[in-house]
Tab-separated table of C-alpha atoms in Angstrom:
chain	number	residue	atom	x	y	z
O	108	LYS	CA	0.000	0.000	0.000
O	109	TYR	CA	1.086	3.570	-0.585
O	110	SER	CA	1.528	4.193	3.131
O	111	ASP	CA	4.434	1.704	3.016
O	112	LEU	CA	6.306	3.663	0.320
O	113	LYS	CA	9.070	5.110	2.507
O	114	SER	CA	9.574	1.806	4.326
O	115	LEU	CA	9.780	-0.023	0.985
O	116	LEU	CA	12.330	2.485	-0.284
O	117	LYS	CA	14.437	2.119	2.864
O	118	PHE	CA	14.273	-1.671	2.498
O	119	VAL	CA	15.255	-1.864	-1.177
O	120	ASN	CA	18.034	0.666	-0.692
O	121	SER	CA	19.411	-1.377	2.219
O	122	ILE	CA	19.637	-4.335	-0.175
O	123	ALA	CA	21.531	-2.163	-2.691
O	124	GLU	CA	23.882	-0.895	0.039
O	125	ASP	CA	24.727	-4.455	1.099
O	126	ASP	CA	25.728	-5.253	-2.494
O	127	LEU	CA	24.053	-8.646	-2.267
O	128	MET	CA	24.064	-11.242	-5.029
O	129	VAL	CA	20.852	-9.843	-6.531
O	130	ASN	CA	20.266	-7.793	-9.654
O	131	ILE	CA	19.761	-4.522	-7.751
O	132	ASN	CA	23.044	-2.638	-7.767
O	133	ARG	CA	22.061	0.939	-6.976
O	134	LYS	CA	19.789	2.906	-4.700
O	135	PHE	CA	16.383	4.024	-5.907
O	136	THR	CA	14.790	7.451	-5.655
O	137	LEU	CA	11.452	8.071	-3.999
O	138	ASN	CA	9.873	8.682	-7.424
O	139	GLU	CA	11.276	5.412	-8.813
O	140	GLU	CA	9.957	3.465	-5.823
O	141	LYS	CA	6.590	5.214	-6.113
O	142	GLN	CA	6.347	4.135	-9.772
O	143	TRP	CA	7.386	0.577	-8.859
O	144	LEU	CA	4.712	0.468	-6.152
O	145	LYS	CA	2.047	1.825	-8.507
O	146	ASP	CA	2.980	-0.753	-11.161
O	147	SER	CA	3.103	-3.553	-8.590
O	148	LEU	CA	-0.311	-2.718	-7.125
O	149	ASN	CA	-1.729	-2.650	-10.650
O	150	ARG	CA	-0.216	-6.077	-11.405
O	151	ILE	CA	-1.588	-7.437	-8.118
O	152	LYS	CA	-5.093	-6.231	-9.050
O	153	LYS	CA	-4.761	-7.995	-12.419
O	154	ASN	CA	-3.551	-11.213	-10.713
O	155	LYS	CA	-0.172	-10.881	-12.456
O	156	LEU	CA	1.864	-10.540	-9.253
O	157	HIS	CA	1.829	-12.181	-5.842
O	158	LEU	CA	3.849	-10.199	-3.301
O	159	LEU	CA	4.427	-10.861	0.391
O	160	VAL	CA	6.240	-8.402	2.621
O	161	ALA	CA	7.572	-9.204	6.094
O	162	ASP	CA	7.890	-6.450	8.656
O	163	HIS	CA	9.341	-6.232	12.118
O	164	ASP	CA	8.132	-3.395	14.345
O	165	GLY	CA	6.849	-1.516	11.286
O	166	GLU	CA	10.095	-1.894	9.322
O	167	ILE	CA	10.068	-3.971	6.124
O	168	VAL	CA	12.719	-6.671	6.420
O	169	ALA	CA	11.923	-9.018	3.520
O	170	ASP	CA	9.845	-9.515	0.435
O	171	VAL	CA	9.058	-12.471	-1.788
O	172	SER	CA	7.256	-12.379	-5.114
O	173	LEU	CA	5.835	-14.398	-7.974
O	174	ASN	CA	5.811	-12.237	-11.070
O	175	LYS	CA	3.799	-13.766	-13.918
O	176	LYS	CA	5.114	-13.365	-17.427
O	177	ASP	CA	2.956	-12.300	-20.363
O	178	PHE	CA	1.843	-13.510	-23.775
O	179	ARG	CA	3.180	-16.932	-24.775
O	180	GLN	CA	4.882	-17.269	-21.418
O	181	SER	CA	1.809	-16.407	-19.337
O	182	HIS	CA	2.033	-19.872	-17.718
O	183	VAL	CA	5.437	-18.964	-16.207
O	184	ALA	CA	6.052	-17.055	-12.975
O	185	ILE	CA	9.384	-15.685	-11.804
O	186	TYR	CA	10.185	-16.176	-8.116
O	187	GLY	CA	12.203	-13.579	-6.218
O	188	ILE	CA	13.144	-12.945	-2.604
O	189	MET	CA	15.172	-10.337	-0.717
O	190	ILE	CA	15.958	-10.288	2.999
O	191	LYS	CA	17.526	-7.428	4.913
O	192	ARG	CA	20.772	-7.859	6.838
O	193	GLY	CA	20.122	-8.983	10.385
O	194	TYR	CA	17.147	-11.130	9.326
O	195	ARG	CA	18.988	-13.691	7.185
O	196	SER	CA	19.877	-17.259	8.219
O	197	MET	CA	17.101	-17.453	10.792
O	198	GLY	CA	14.443	-19.327	8.784
O	199	LEU	CA	12.616	-16.310	7.386
O	200	GLY	CA	13.591	-17.145	3.799
O	201	THR	CA	12.401	-20.724	4.191
O	202	PHE	CA	9.112	-19.619	5.753
O	203	LEU	CA	8.376	-16.967	3.117
O	204	SER	CA	9.404	-19.298	0.293
O	205	LYS	CA	7.202	-22.151	1.500
O	206	THR	CA	4.287	-19.734	1.846
O	207	MET	CA	4.802	-18.447	-1.692
O	208	LEU	CA	5.159	-21.969	-3.089
O	209	GLU	CA	1.736	-22.798	-1.647
O	210	ILE	CA	0.315	-19.722	-3.394
O	211	ALA	CA	1.918	-20.849	-6.676
O	212	LYS	CA	0.409	-24.318	-6.321
O	213	LYS	CA	-3.075	-22.824	-5.890
O	214	ASP	CA	-2.792	-20.370	-8.794
O	215	SER	CA	-4.169	-22.234	-11.812
O	216	GLU	CA	-2.439	-19.887	-14.269
O	217	ILE	CA	1.070	-20.754	-13.018
O	218	LYS	CA	2.337	-23.955	-14.618
O	219	ILE	CA	6.080	-23.273	-14.312
O	220	LEU	CA	7.830	-21.479	-11.465
O	221	CYS	CA	11.404	-20.415	-12.070
O	222	LEU	CA	14.155	-18.211	-10.744
O	223	ASP	CA	17.599	-17.102	-11.725
O	224	ILE	CA	20.481	-16.990	-9.303
O	225	PHE	CA	24.144	-16.046	-9.290
O	226	SER	CA	26.092	-19.283	-9.597
O	227	ASN	CA	28.277	-18.375	-6.595
O	228	ASN	CA	25.376	-17.673	-4.213
O	229	LYS	CA	25.878	-20.839	-2.161
O	230	ILE	CA	23.475	-19.969	0.674
O	231	ALA	CA	20.552	-19.265	-1.655
O	232	LEU	CA	21.375	-22.304	-3.807
O	233	GLY	CA	21.154	-24.462	-0.685
O	234	LEU	CA	17.767	-22.991	0.230
O	235	TYR	CA	16.360	-23.482	-3.267
O	236	ARG	CA	17.587	-27.056	-3.472
O	237	LYS	CA	16.096	-27.785	-0.038
O	238	LEU	CA	12.767	-26.374	-1.247
O	239	GLY	CA	12.822	-28.596	-4.335
O	240	PHE	CA	14.032	-26.262	-7.087
O	241	LYS	CA	16.075	-27.991	-9.794
O	242	LYS	CA	18.845	-26.405	-11.869
O	243	VAL	CA	17.798	-26.448	-15.545
O	244	ALA	CA	20.308	-24.120	-17.229
O	245	ARG	CA	23.556	-22.228	-16.811
O	246	LEU	CA	23.965	-18.859	-18.518
O	247	SER	CA	27.602	-17.960	-18.929
O	248	LYS	CA	28.923	-14.600	-17.697
O	249	ARG	CA	25.477	-12.964	-17.409
O	250	VAL	CA	26.205	-10.806	-14.365
O	251	LEU	CA	28.922	-8.289	-13.600
O	252	TYR	CA	29.406	-8.514	-9.831
O	253	LYS	CA	32.274	-6.844	-7.981
O	254	GLY	CA	34.288	-6.528	-11.188
O	255	LYS	CA	33.883	-10.172	-12.251
O	256	TYR	CA	31.560	-11.800	-14.769
O	257	ILE	CA	29.502	-14.442	-12.994
O	258	ASP	CA	27.374	-17.218	-14.459
O	259	LYS	CA	23.693	-17.441	-13.623
O	260	PHE	CA	21.678	-20.584	-13.015
O	261	ILE	CA	18.053	-20.959	-14.020
O	262	MET	CA	16.147	-23.132	-11.581
O	263	ASP	CA	12.585	-24.494	-11.881
O	264	TYR	CA	10.216	-25.685	-9.196
O	265	PRO	CA	8.198	-28.789	-10.143
O	266	LEU	CA	4.556	-27.715	-9.874
O	267	ASN	CA	3.565	-30.784	-11.957
O	268	LYS	CA	0.757	-28.926	-13.702
O	269	ILE	CA	1.806	-29.681	-17.296
């Protein structure tokens, strides 16, 4: 909701500051975050996005999403998760992921659930494997991270709907 705008901005910018192994590599402006929120709320209304946000004492500390693709890939959803420093490695990622996987299973439009991940992100790879994601592809040198080109893995979750 729009009342969460400043908290969302603080959260996403904390992820950028930590220089995590995610695609975000810079801070966002208030206007950029406002546009993202507007677009996200619109996609939620159209059942094109599932988004869960975790907060602690009114501060956003994590989010997890299923972003449905369009057109000939409308049966595919992209999974994403971000967790703020200080809230990692305590089970929050597992809890949010399991919750979102249940949502994916109940959404009749989603036939394939996938994610992409930096190949050197060992902690996240362990979580995804534990949840049941399977590596289906390796994309060579797709990410520039800390001055090095890193491969990405594509992983799918077996929803068994096709």
